[in-house]
Amino acid sequence: MTRTATLSIVFLVLTWSPVHAADPPPYLFQWGNEGSGQGQFSNPHGISIAANAFVYVADVSNARIQQFTADGVFVRTWGEAGSGDGQFNLPFGLATDLSSNVYVVDALNYRVQKFTAVGEYLLKWGSYGIGDGRFENPFGIAVDDQNYVYVVGAAAGGSHPESHRVQKFTSEGDFVLKWGTRGSGDGQFEQPYGVAADRTGFIYVVELGNARVQKFMADSTFVLKWGGPGTGDGEFNNPKSVAVDDSGYVYVVDSENHRIQKFTGDGTFITKWGVFGSGNGEFRYPQFSAIDRYGNVYVTDAGNHRVQVFGEVFPPVTGACCESDGTCRLTAEDECLIPDHWQGMGTDCDPNPCLSGACCLVYYCLVCSQSECTIYGGLYQGNGTLCVPNPCPTASINDESRLAASVSLTVKSNPVQGDGGFVLSLPSRQVVTLEVLDVAGRVVATPYRNQVLGQGTHQLTYSPANTSGMFFLRLTTGEQQVTTKFLVVQ
C-alpha cells in the first residue's frame, strides 16, 4: 500500500505541471479603418517596431508604408503603386534593423527594398526566379541582431520545389546562403510565409502548407518543430507569420483560426486569444505581429483594416534623450536623466539629435554638428557644449523648457505638415507680434503683427509656403519675447 501511494503521488506531480496556461494579454487600443487617408489602411500586412520605437506598417492595397508613434499617431507615409524605386506591387513583409532602416518585401516586383527610418530609398535586390538572390513569391522577412536579412515565401502549388526556402542576405542585399526545398520533412517547407529571428540567433519559420513552425540555427541547422493542422492549442489553420519578443517567447498569427498563439522557444503552448469578428480583441484574417520592448503585441488585423495592440503596459510617448556624453537614448520624458536634454515627443535617435556642440547664430543658440553650424553661418562652440547654460552671450536660448512662465508658446504637432498649429497662453491682455525666422535669424513671415489678444489660451496657425527645414517662432509682447523651434516637413 505504501508503494502504491508513493507512485500515485509522483504521477500527479509529473502530469500537473504542463497544463498551466497563462492568461492572454488584455486588449489595449487600436487604430485605423478602411481607406487611403493618413492612418487608414487597405489590407495591412507587415508590421515592425524599430529601435527608434516607431511602428511601421505595410499597407498592401494602398501600395505604401505608414509610420506611426507607439500609440498610433500618424507620422508619415511613402510609396505608391509601380515598379520604380520606392514604388510597390503588393508590399507584404516588413522588417527593421538596429539602425531603424526599413526593409520591405515588394512581392510582385520580386524584390526587397531598403529605406531609411524616414522613408528615403537606399537600395533594392532581387528579381523573378529560383536562383540565388531571386524570388518566386516572397512574403516574410526578418533581420537578426547581426543585421543579416532572411526572406521566405513560395507560391501555392509552385512549380519550383527549390522556391520553398529561406534565403539569407547581408544588409546590403548580398546573398549569403539558402536552405530548404518543397516537402514535409525536417528542414523542408510547404509555402513558408513568415520568418523571425530571436535575440540569441535562432531563426523561426512558419509554413502555410505544413501548418507548423520550424526552428533553426542561423547557419540553417534544424533544431525542432511543432504544430499541425487544426483548431486546438498548438495547431494552426493557415499560419501567416511568426514573431519573437525580447524574452524569447514566440507568437504565431494563426490567420484562419482568427487568433494569436503564444509559445515558449521550444514550442510549448502558453496562451491564445482572438475569435472571428470586428470587436475589440477579435480578428478577421490577422496577418503579422510585432512586440515592443514592454511586451505589448501589435497585430495587423487585415480584414478589419486596423492595428490592434494587446499587453499590460500602455506604451509611453517617447522622445530622444541626450546624455551628458552626447549619446542618444530613446525614452519617456520622465526617464530622461537630464530633463533639459529631452528633445520632445516623437523625436528620434536616428538621425541623432544629440549632436556634438552648440552653434551661436545671430539670434539663437542651436545644438547641431559642426558641419551644420558652418552651413548656418554660426560660431561653433565645440564638442560637448549645449545651449543650456547658454554659451552664446548675445543669443537667446532655443529651448521650449526655458520659456518664461508668464507667457507660453507651444507647437501642437512637431514636425509641421501642412498648416502649422500653435498654442499661445497669455496672463493678460497683450499686443502680440508673431514672426517666423529661419536658422540664420532672418524673418521669413509675420503671421500676426501688433494684434490685440485677450487673457487666456489662443490657437494660432501658420501655413508654410512649400518649404521644409527648421524654423523658429518668435513671440513679442509688450512685456517679453519668447521663441520656440519647429520643423516643417512637406
mmCIF file of C-alpha atoms in Angstrom, residues 102-465:
data_model
loop_
_atom_site.group_PDB
_atom_site.id
_atom_site.type_symbol
_atom_site.label_atom_id
_atom_site.label_comp_id
_atom_site.label_asym_id
_atom_site.label_seq_id
_atom_site.Cartn_x
_atom_site.Cartn_y
_atom_site.Cartn_z
ATOM 1 C CA VAL A 102 13.149 49.598 -43.092
ATOM 2 C CA TYR A 103 13.161 46.520 -45.355
ATOM 3 C CA VAL A 104 10.069 45.814 -47.456
ATOM 4 C CA VAL A 105 9.194 42.638 -49.365
ATOM 5 C CA ASP A 106 7.849 44.007 -52.657
ATOM 6 C CA ALA A 107 6.178 40.727 -53.612
ATOM 7 C CA LEU A 108 5.075 41.063 -57.223
ATOM 8 C CA ASN A 109 8.128 43.114 -58.123
ATOM 9 C CA TYR A 110 10.053 40.075 -56.774
ATOM 10 C CA ARG A 111 12.459 42.131 -54.718
ATOM 11 C CA VAL A 112 13.356 43.630 -51.359
ATOM 12 C CA GLN A 113 13.635 47.408 -50.993
ATOM 13 C CA LYS A 114 15.542 49.132 -48.182
ATOM 14 C CA PHE A 115 14.738 52.600 -46.809
ATOM 15 C CA THR A 116 15.926 54.877 -44.045
ATOM 16 C CA ALA A 117 13.787 55.370 -40.954
ATOM 17 C CA VAL A 118 12.131 58.363 -42.637
ATOM 18 C CA GLY A 119 11.384 56.587 -45.912
ATOM 19 C CA GLU A 120 14.324 57.635 -48.051
ATOM 20 C CA TYR A 121 15.121 54.980 -50.665
ATOM 21 C CA LEU A 122 18.503 53.267 -50.182
ATOM 22 C CA LEU A 123 18.748 50.146 -52.345
ATOM 23 C CA LYS A 124 16.989 47.054 -53.697
ATOM 24 C CA TRP A 125 17.783 43.493 -54.633
ATOM 25 C CA GLY A 126 16.061 40.534 -56.263
ATOM 26 C CA SER A 127 14.245 39.535 -59.452
ATOM 27 C CA TYR A 128 11.905 36.747 -60.535
ATOM 28 C CA GLY A 129 13.339 33.226 -60.467
ATOM 29 C CA ILE A 130 14.722 30.446 -58.298
ATOM 30 C CA GLY A 131 18.422 31.277 -58.477
ATOM 31 C CA ASP A 132 20.368 32.634 -55.530
ATOM 32 C CA GLY A 133 19.017 36.054 -54.589
ATOM 33 C CA ARG A 134 15.927 35.680 -56.762
ATOM 34 C CA PHE A 135 12.311 35.204 -55.663
ATOM 35 C CA GLU A 136 9.220 33.391 -56.924
ATOM 36 C CA ASN A 137 6.728 34.740 -54.400
ATOM 37 C CA PRO A 138 8.444 36.443 -51.434
ATOM 38 C CA PHE A 139 6.298 37.143 -48.401
ATOM 39 C CA GLY A 140 8.033 37.244 -44.991
ATOM 40 C CA ILE A 141 11.228 39.000 -43.912
ATOM 41 C CA ALA A 142 13.272 39.321 -40.705
ATOM 42 C CA VAL A 143 16.533 40.994 -39.641
ATOM 43 C CA ASP A 144 18.685 39.494 -36.876
ATOM 44 C CA ASP A 145 20.913 41.308 -34.382
ATOM 45 C CA GLN A 146 23.872 40.924 -36.740
ATOM 46 C CA ASN A 147 21.911 42.764 -39.458
ATOM 47 C CA TYR A 148 21.518 39.670 -41.627
ATOM 48 C CA VAL A 149 18.266 39.619 -43.591
ATOM 49 C CA TYR A 150 16.103 36.483 -44.018
ATOM 50 C CA VAL A 151 13.427 36.209 -46.726
ATOM 51 C CA VAL A 152 10.867 33.430 -47.201
ATOM 52 C CA GLY A 153 7.942 32.746 -49.496
ATOM 53 C CA ALA A 154 6.692 30.398 -52.204
ATOM 54 C CA ALA A 155 3.658 30.294 -54.444
ATOM 55 C CA ALA A 156 0.839 27.884 -53.603
ATOM 56 C CA GLY A 157 1.418 24.802 -55.732
ATOM 57 C CA GLY A 158 4.503 26.470 -57.195
ATOM 58 C CA SER A 159 6.230 24.585 -59.996
ATOM 59 C CA HIS A 160 9.687 25.009 -58.492
ATOM 60 C CA PRO A 161 10.325 22.919 -55.367
ATOM 61 C CA GLU A 162 13.512 24.941 -54.775
ATOM 62 C CA SER A 163 11.484 28.116 -54.203
ATOM 63 C CA HIS A 164 10.143 26.776 -50.884
ATOM 64 C CA ARG A 165 13.151 28.001 -48.937
ATOM 65 C CA VAL A 166 14.828 30.544 -46.685
ATOM 66 C CA GLN A 167 17.371 32.922 -48.190
ATOM 67 C CA LYS A 168 19.862 34.848 -46.070
ATOM 68 C CA PHE A 169 21.455 38.137 -47.170
ATOM 69 C CA THR A 170 23.666 40.882 -45.814
ATOM 70 C CA SER A 171 22.002 44.214 -45.091
ATOM 71 C CA GLU A 172 23.265 45.386 -48.492
ATOM 72 C CA GLY A 173 21.491 42.541 -50.295
ATOM 73 C CA ASP A 174 24.472 40.258 -50.893
ATOM 74 C CA PHE A 175 23.462 36.584 -50.947
ATOM 75 C CA VAL A 176 24.878 34.525 -48.048
ATOM 76 C CA LEU A 177 23.145 31.124 -48.018
ATOM 77 C CA LYS A 178 19.858 29.294 -48.541
ATOM 78 C CA TRP A 179 18.165 26.228 -47.178
ATOM 79 C CA GLY A 180 15.046 24.191 -47.791
ATOM 80 C CA THR A 181 13.131 22.571 -50.611
ATOM 81 C CA ARG A 182 9.496 21.588 -51.014
ATOM 82 C CA GLY A 183 8.349 18.849 -48.638
ATOM 83 C CA SER A 184 7.247 17.987 -45.113
ATOM 84 C CA GLY A 185 10.477 16.648 -43.635
ATOM 85 C CA ASP A 186 12.727 18.432 -41.186
ATOM 86 C CA GLY A 187 14.185 21.478 -42.914
ATOM 87 C CA GLN A 188 11.743 21.197 -45.821
ATOM 88 C CA PHE A 189 8.914 23.649 -46.411
ATOM 89 C CA GLU A 190 5.454 23.916 -47.915
ATOM 90 C CA GLN A 191 4.776 27.618 -48.513
ATOM 91 C CA PRO A 192 6.996 29.222 -45.879
ATOM 92 C CA TYR A 193 5.308 32.566 -45.249
ATOM 93 C CA GLY A 194 6.681 34.005 -42.027
ATOM 94 C CA VAL A 195 10.163 34.265 -40.513
ATOM 95 C CA ALA A 196 11.568 35.729 -37.289
ATOM 96 C CA ALA A 197 14.942 35.953 -35.531
ATOM 97 C CA ASP A 198 15.327 35.926 -31.766
ATOM 98 C CA ARG A 199 17.973 37.703 -29.675
ATOM 99 C CA THR A 200 20.087 34.534 -29.357
ATOM 100 C CA GLY A 201 20.396 33.878 -33.093
ATOM 101 C CA PHE A 202 17.688 31.266 -33.680
ATOM 102 C CA ILE A 203 15.500 31.550 -36.789
ATOM 103 C CA TYR A 204 11.799 30.587 -36.765
ATOM 104 C CA VAL A 205 9.863 29.809 -39.949
ATOM 105 C CA VAL A 206 6.092 29.309 -40.178
ATOM 106 C CA GLU A 207 4.570 27.358 -43.078
ATOM 107 C CA LEU A 208 1.073 27.589 -44.531
ATOM 108 C CA GLY A 209 1.081 24.211 -46.223
ATOM 109 C CA ASN A 210 2.508 22.176 -43.335
ATOM 110 C CA ALA A 211 0.749 24.305 -40.684
ATOM 111 C CA ARG A 212 3.767 24.293 -38.403
ATOM 112 C CA VAL A 213 6.731 26.232 -37.031
ATOM 113 C CA GLN A 214 10.326 25.132 -37.586
ATOM 114 C CA LYS A 215 13.289 26.426 -35.575
ATOM 115 C CA PHE A 216 16.824 26.660 -36.992
ATOM 116 C CA MET A 217 20.235 27.968 -36.136
ATOM 117 C CA ALA A 218 21.386 30.922 -38.231
ATOM 118 C CA ASP A 219 23.578 28.569 -40.320
ATOM 119 C CA SER A 220 20.428 26.569 -41.358
ATOM 120 C CA THR A 221 20.873 23.713 -38.846
ATOM 121 C CA PHE A 222 17.473 22.244 -37.961
ATOM 122 C CA VAL A 223 16.633 22.405 -34.221
ATOM 123 C CA LEU A 224 12.972 21.441 -33.692
ATOM 124 C CA LYS A 225 9.405 21.835 -34.972
ATOM 125 C CA TRP A 226 5.857 21.986 -33.656
ATOM 126 C CA GLY A 227 2.293 22.345 -34.860
ATOM 127 C CA GLY A 228 -0.007 20.719 -37.378
ATOM 128 C CA PRO A 229 -3.376 21.464 -38.979
ATOM 129 C CA GLY A 230 -6.364 22.008 -36.698
ATOM 130 C CA THR A 231 -8.079 24.304 -34.235
ATOM 131 C CA GLY A 232 -6.673 23.020 -30.946
ATOM 132 C CA ASP A 233 -3.938 24.541 -28.837
ATOM 133 C CA GLY A 234 -0.702 24.443 -30.799
ATOM 134 C CA GLU A 235 -2.500 23.647 -34.058
ATOM 135 C CA PHE A 236 -2.823 26.048 -36.983
ATOM 136 C CA ASN A 237 -5.004 26.955 -39.946
ATOM 137 C CA ASN A 238 -3.008 28.987 -42.474
ATOM 138 C CA PRO A 239 -0.472 30.484 -40.050
ATOM 139 C CA LYS A 240 0.842 33.616 -41.743
ATOM 140 C CA SER A 241 3.678 34.924 -39.589
ATOM 141 C CA VAL A 242 5.812 34.459 -36.506
ATOM 142 C CA ALA A 243 7.418 36.963 -34.099
ATOM 143 C CA VAL A 244 9.667 36.672 -31.039
ATOM 144 C CA ASP A 245 9.833 39.030 -28.063
ATOM 145 C CA ASP A 246 12.933 40.030 -26.085
ATOM 146 C CA SER A 247 12.314 37.212 -23.598
ATOM 147 C CA GLY A 248 12.273 34.557 -26.320
ATOM 148 C CA TYR A 249 8.529 33.907 -26.397
ATOM 149 C CA VAL A 250 7.178 33.050 -29.844
ATOM 150 C CA TYR A 251 3.925 34.463 -31.270
ATOM 151 C CA VAL A 252 2.211 32.853 -34.266
ATOM 152 C CA VAL A 253 -0.528 34.634 -36.215
ATOM 153 C CA ASP A 254 -2.967 31.763 -36.808
ATOM 154 C CA SER A 255 -4.771 33.599 -39.580
ATOM 155 C CA GLU A 256 -7.753 31.438 -40.491
ATOM 156 C CA ASN A 257 -8.367 30.470 -36.870
ATOM 157 C CA HIS A 258 -8.514 34.262 -36.336
ATOM 158 C CA ARG A 259 -6.260 34.202 -33.304
ATOM 159 C CA ILE A 260 -2.757 34.648 -31.919
ATOM 160 C CA GLN A 261 -0.951 31.776 -30.167
ATOM 161 C CA LYS A 262 1.984 32.226 -27.800
ATOM 162 C CA PHE A 263 4.665 29.604 -27.148
ATOM 163 C CA THR A 264 7.992 29.158 -25.427
ATOM 164 C CA GLY A 265 11.033 28.973 -27.652
ATOM 165 C CA ASP A 266 10.809 25.167 -27.677
ATOM 166 C CA GLY A 267 7.181 25.159 -28.827
ATOM 167 C CA THR A 268 5.359 24.699 -25.525
ATOM 168 C CA PHE A 269 1.909 26.276 -25.735
ATOM 169 C CA ILE A 270 1.313 29.156 -23.306
ATOM 170 C CA THR A 271 -1.846 31.012 -24.299
ATOM 171 C CA LYS A 272 -4.036 32.171 -27.172
ATOM 172 C CA TRP A 273 -6.521 34.938 -27.880
ATOM 173 C CA GLY A 274 -8.920 36.060 -30.575
ATOM 174 C CA VAL A 275 -12.043 34.897 -32.395
ATOM 175 C CA PHE A 276 -13.607 35.885 -35.702
ATOM 176 C CA GLY A 277 -15.239 39.312 -35.552
ATOM 177 C CA SER A 278 -14.774 43.059 -35.596
ATOM 178 C CA GLY A 279 -14.958 43.896 -31.902
ATOM 179 C CA ASN A 280 -12.066 44.731 -29.597
ATOM 180 C CA GLY A 281 -9.769 41.707 -29.441
ATOM 181 C CA GLU A 282 -11.483 39.991 -32.371
ATOM 182 C CA PHE A 283 -9.874 39.407 -35.762
ATOM 183 C CA ARG A 284 -10.711 38.924 -39.407
ATOM 184 C CA TYR A 285 -7.722 37.205 -41.007
ATOM 185 C CA PRO A 286 -4.877 38.717 -38.983
ATOM 186 C CA GLN A 287 -1.551 38.716 -40.830
ATOM 187 C CA PHE A 288 1.513 39.880 -38.876
ATOM 188 C CA SER A 289 2.528 40.813 -35.342
ATOM 189 C CA ALA A 290 5.331 42.745 -33.650
ATOM 190 C CA ILE A 291 6.273 43.021 -29.986
ATOM 191 C CA ASP A 292 7.649 46.170 -28.349
ATOM 192 C CA ARG A 293 10.203 46.360 -25.544
ATOM 193 C CA TYR A 294 7.406 46.382 -22.954
ATOM 194 C CA GLY A 295 5.966 43.096 -24.265
ATOM 195 C CA ASN A 296 2.927 44.683 -25.911
ATOM 196 C CA VAL A 297 1.778 42.819 -29.026
ATOM 197 C CA TYR A 298 0.805 44.791 -32.163
ATOM 198 C CA VAL A 299 -1.282 42.846 -34.724
ATOM 199 C CA THR A 300 -2.289 43.819 -38.272
ATOM 200 C CA ASP A 301 -5.958 42.850 -38.463
ATOM 201 C CA ALA A 302 -6.198 42.812 -42.263
ATOM 202 C CA GLY A 303 -9.898 42.079 -42.698
ATOM 203 C CA ASN A 304 -10.802 44.878 -40.297
ATOM 204 C CA HIS A 305 -8.187 47.248 -41.802
ATOM 205 C CA ARG A 306 -6.666 48.163 -38.461
ATOM 206 C CA VAL A 307 -3.858 47.561 -35.970
ATOM 207 C CA GLN A 308 -4.772 46.161 -32.554
ATOM 208 C CA VAL A 309 -2.490 46.310 -29.514
ATOM 209 C CA PHE A 310 -2.514 43.925 -26.542
ATOM 210 C CA GLY A 311 -0.489 43.971 -23.341
ATOM 211 C CA GLU A 312 -0.115 45.108 -19.774
ATOM 212 C CA VAL A 313 1.693 48.422 -20.280
ATOM 213 C CA PHE A 314 0.438 51.312 -22.382
ATOM 214 C CA PRO A 315 3.470 52.449 -24.391
ATOM 215 C CA PRO A 316 4.693 55.814 -23.099
ATOM 216 C CA VAL A 317 5.121 58.557 -25.650
ATOM 217 C CA THR A 318 8.853 58.617 -26.221
ATOM 218 C CA GLY A 319 11.448 61.058 -27.421
ATOM 219 C CA ALA A 320 15.206 61.375 -27.730
ATOM 220 C CA CYS A 321 17.170 61.967 -24.529
ATOM 221 C CA CYS A 322 20.666 63.437 -24.850
ATOM 222 C CA GLU A 323 23.034 62.030 -22.256
ATOM 223 C CA SER A 324 25.882 64.120 -20.855
ATOM 224 C CA ASP A 325 28.385 62.331 -23.128
ATOM 225 C CA GLY A 326 26.381 63.254 -26.242
ATOM 226 C CA THR A 327 24.872 59.807 -26.798
ATOM 227 C CA CYS A 328 21.185 59.492 -27.629
ATOM 228 C CA ARG A 329 18.705 57.282 -25.797
ATOM 229 C CA LEU A 330 15.042 56.849 -26.735
ATOM 230 C CA THR A 331 12.908 57.154 -23.615
ATOM 231 C CA ALA A 332 9.855 58.683 -21.985
ATOM 232 C CA GLU A 333 10.292 62.225 -20.697
ATOM 233 C CA ASP A 334 10.267 61.252 -17.032
ATOM 234 C CA GLU A 335 13.025 58.666 -17.668
ATOM 235 C CA CYS A 336 15.478 61.155 -19.167
ATOM 236 C CA LEU A 337 18.234 61.592 -16.578
ATOM 237 C CA ILE A 338 18.831 65.233 -17.528
ATOM 238 C CA PRO A 339 15.341 66.753 -18.002
ATOM 239 C CA ASP A 340 16.624 69.725 -20.017
ATOM 240 C CA HIS A 341 18.122 67.298 -22.529
ATOM 241 C CA TRP A 342 14.861 65.585 -23.545
ATOM 242 C CA GLN A 343 14.177 66.580 -27.149
ATOM 243 C CA GLY A 344 10.386 66.350 -27.110
ATOM 244 C CA MET A 345 7.710 63.812 -28.012
ATOM 245 C CA GLY A 346 8.302 61.884 -31.204
ATOM 246 C CA THR A 347 11.941 62.883 -31.676
ATOM 247 C CA ASP A 348 14.125 60.052 -32.884
ATOM 248 C CA CYS A 349 17.674 58.883 -32.185
ATOM 249 C CA ASP A 350 18.238 58.194 -35.892
ATOM 250 C CA PRO A 351 19.361 60.677 -37.078
ATOM 251 C CA ASN A 352 20.874 61.562 -33.718
ATOM 252 C CA PRO A 353 19.568 64.922 -32.412
ATOM 253 C CA CYS A 354 22.204 64.873 -29.665
ATOM 254 C CA LEU A 355 24.818 66.354 -31.914
ATOM 255 C CA SER A 356 28.195 67.460 -30.839
ATOM 256 C CA GLY A 357 28.025 71.117 -29.831
ATOM 257 C CA ALA A 358 26.318 74.488 -29.594
ATOM 258 C CA CYS A 359 26.117 76.796 -32.617
ATOM 259 C CA CYS A 360 25.833 80.539 -31.980
ATOM 260 C CA LEU A 361 23.621 82.179 -34.601
ATOM 261 C CA VAL A 362 22.515 85.795 -34.809
ATOM 262 C CA TYR A 363 19.535 85.350 -32.516
ATOM 263 C CA TYR A 364 19.686 81.788 -31.267
ATOM 264 C CA CYS A 365 21.817 79.132 -29.688
ATOM 265 C CA LEU A 366 21.260 75.897 -31.595
ATOM 266 C CA VAL A 367 22.638 72.430 -30.764
ATOM 267 C CA CYS A 368 23.945 70.894 -34.006
ATOM 268 C CA SER A 369 27.009 69.385 -35.663
ATOM 269 C CA GLN A 370 29.997 71.470 -36.669
ATOM 270 C CA SER A 371 29.237 70.960 -40.372
ATOM 271 C CA GLU A 372 25.641 72.133 -39.898
ATOM 272 C CA CYS A 373 26.815 75.160 -37.917
ATOM 273 C CA THR A 374 29.112 76.066 -40.814
ATOM 274 C CA ILE A 375 26.189 75.824 -43.239
ATOM 275 C CA TYR A 376 24.095 78.068 -40.982
ATOM 276 C CA GLY A 377 26.926 80.613 -40.757
ATOM 277 C CA GLY A 378 27.206 80.302 -36.994
ATOM 278 C CA LEU A 379 30.072 80.181 -34.490
ATOM 279 C CA TYR A 380 30.664 76.597 -33.296
ATOM 280 C CA GLN A 381 31.403 76.235 -29.584
ATOM 281 C CA GLY A 382 32.987 72.773 -29.599
ATOM 282 C CA ASN A 383 32.118 69.208 -28.768
ATOM 283 C CA GLY A 384 30.014 68.635 -25.694
ATOM 284 C CA THR A 385 28.685 72.171 -25.305
ATOM 285 C CA LEU A 386 24.943 72.656 -25.003
ATOM 286 C CA CYS A 387 22.612 75.637 -25.194
ATOM 287 C CA VAL A 388 21.683 75.285 -21.514
ATOM 288 C CA PRO A 389 23.534 77.052 -19.958
ATOM 289 C CA ASN A 390 23.813 79.424 -22.905
ATOM 290 C CA PRO A 391 27.379 79.671 -24.306
ATOM 291 C CA CYS A 392 26.295 82.410 -26.749
ATOM 292 C CA PRO A 393 26.042 85.643 -24.726
ATOM 293 C CA THR A 394 24.132 87.596 -27.388
ATOM 294 C CA ALA A 395 21.792 84.762 -28.416
ATOM 295 C CA SER A 396 18.508 83.600 -26.984
ATOM 296 C CA ILE A 397 18.364 80.056 -25.640
ATOM 297 C CA ASN A 398 16.377 77.998 -28.104
ATOM 298 C CA ASP A 399 14.745 75.634 -25.633
ATOM 299 C CA GLU A 400 10.989 75.322 -25.096
ATOM 300 C CA SER A 401 11.530 74.268 -21.480
ATOM 301 C CA ARG A 402 13.146 77.664 -20.796
ATOM 302 C CA LEU A 403 10.245 79.796 -21.971
ATOM 303 C CA ALA A 404 9.075 82.322 -19.400
ATOM 304 C CA ALA A 405 6.320 81.012 -17.184
ATOM 305 C CA SER A 406 4.046 84.007 -17.701
ATOM 306 C CA VAL A 407 3.753 83.593 -21.485
ATOM 307 C CA SER A 408 3.862 80.175 -23.150
ATOM 308 C CA LEU A 409 4.074 79.278 -26.826
ATOM 309 C CA THR A 410 3.973 75.630 -27.930
ATOM 310 C CA VAL A 411 3.778 73.711 -31.192
ATOM 311 C CA LYS A 412 0.697 71.470 -31.400
ATOM 312 C CA SER A 413 2.355 68.964 -33.760
ATOM 313 C CA ASN A 414 6.073 68.876 -34.476
ATOM 314 C CA PRO A 415 7.183 68.327 -37.228
ATOM 315 C CA VAL A 416 4.659 70.553 -39.016
ATOM 316 C CA GLN A 417 2.960 69.041 -42.062
ATOM 317 C CA GLY A 418 0.519 71.336 -43.833
ATOM 318 C CA ASP A 419 -0.822 74.161 -41.691
ATOM 319 C CA GLY A 420 1.166 74.637 -38.500
ATOM 320 C CA GLY A 421 -0.789 74.899 -35.276
ATOM 321 C CA PHE A 422 0.489 76.746 -32.216
ATOM 322 C CA VAL A 423 -0.950 77.358 -28.762
ATOM 323 C CA LEU A 424 -0.356 80.730 -27.098
ATOM 324 C CA SER A 425 -1.191 81.346 -23.447
ATOM 325 C CA LEU A 426 -1.303 84.932 -22.152
ATOM 326 C CA PRO A 427 -1.618 86.011 -18.498
ATOM 327 C CA SER A 428 -3.312 89.274 -19.507
ATOM 328 C CA ARG A 429 -4.490 91.295 -22.495
ATOM 329 C CA GLN A 430 -1.465 91.854 -24.765
ATOM 330 C CA VAL A 431 -0.408 93.369 -28.094
ATOM 331 C CA VAL A 432 1.198 90.444 -29.908
ATOM 332 C CA THR A 433 3.603 90.137 -32.846
ATOM 333 C CA LEU A 434 4.395 86.640 -34.116
ATOM 334 C CA GLU A 435 7.329 86.154 -36.509
ATOM 335 C CA VAL A 436 8.797 83.120 -38.280
ATOM 336 C CA LEU A 437 12.602 83.116 -38.634
ATOM 337 C CA ASP A 438 14.985 80.815 -40.462
ATOM 338 C CA VAL A 439 18.119 79.337 -38.864
ATOM 339 C CA ALA A 440 20.157 82.421 -39.788
ATOM 340 C CA GLY A 441 17.771 84.681 -37.873
ATOM 341 C CA ARG A 442 16.055 86.163 -40.939
ATOM 342 C CA VAL A 443 12.335 86.956 -40.649
ATOM 343 C CA VAL A 444 10.566 84.964 -43.372
ATOM 344 C CA ALA A 445 6.965 85.560 -42.327
ATOM 345 C CA THR A 446 4.912 87.604 -39.859
ATOM 346 C CA PRO A 447 1.595 85.783 -39.275
ATOM 347 C CA TYR A 448 0.490 88.313 -36.616
ATOM 348 C CA ARG A 449 1.664 91.926 -36.238
ATOM 349 C CA ASN A 450 0.554 94.163 -33.347
ATOM 350 C CA GLN A 451 -2.605 92.140 -32.842
ATOM 351 C CA VAL A 452 -4.532 92.596 -29.591
ATOM 352 C CA LEU A 453 -5.266 89.289 -27.839
ATOM 353 C CA GLY A 454 -7.021 88.854 -24.520
ATOM 354 C CA GLN A 455 -6.073 86.847 -21.459
ATOM 355 C CA GLY A 456 -6.184 83.072 -21.861
ATOM 356 C CA THR A 457 -5.310 80.459 -24.480
ATOM 357 C CA HIS A 458 -5.294 81.197 -28.218
ATOM 358 C CA GLN A 459 -4.997 78.830 -31.200
ATOM 359 C CA LEU A 460 -2.689 80.276 -33.896
ATOM 360 C CA THR A 461 -1.956 78.925 -37.366
ATOM 361 C CA TYR A 462 0.791 79.391 -39.913
ATOM 362 C CA SER A 463 0.918 77.899 -43.427
ATOM 363 C CA PRO A 464 4.488 77.261 -44.668
ATOM 364 C CA ALA A 465 4.941 78.166 -48.329
#
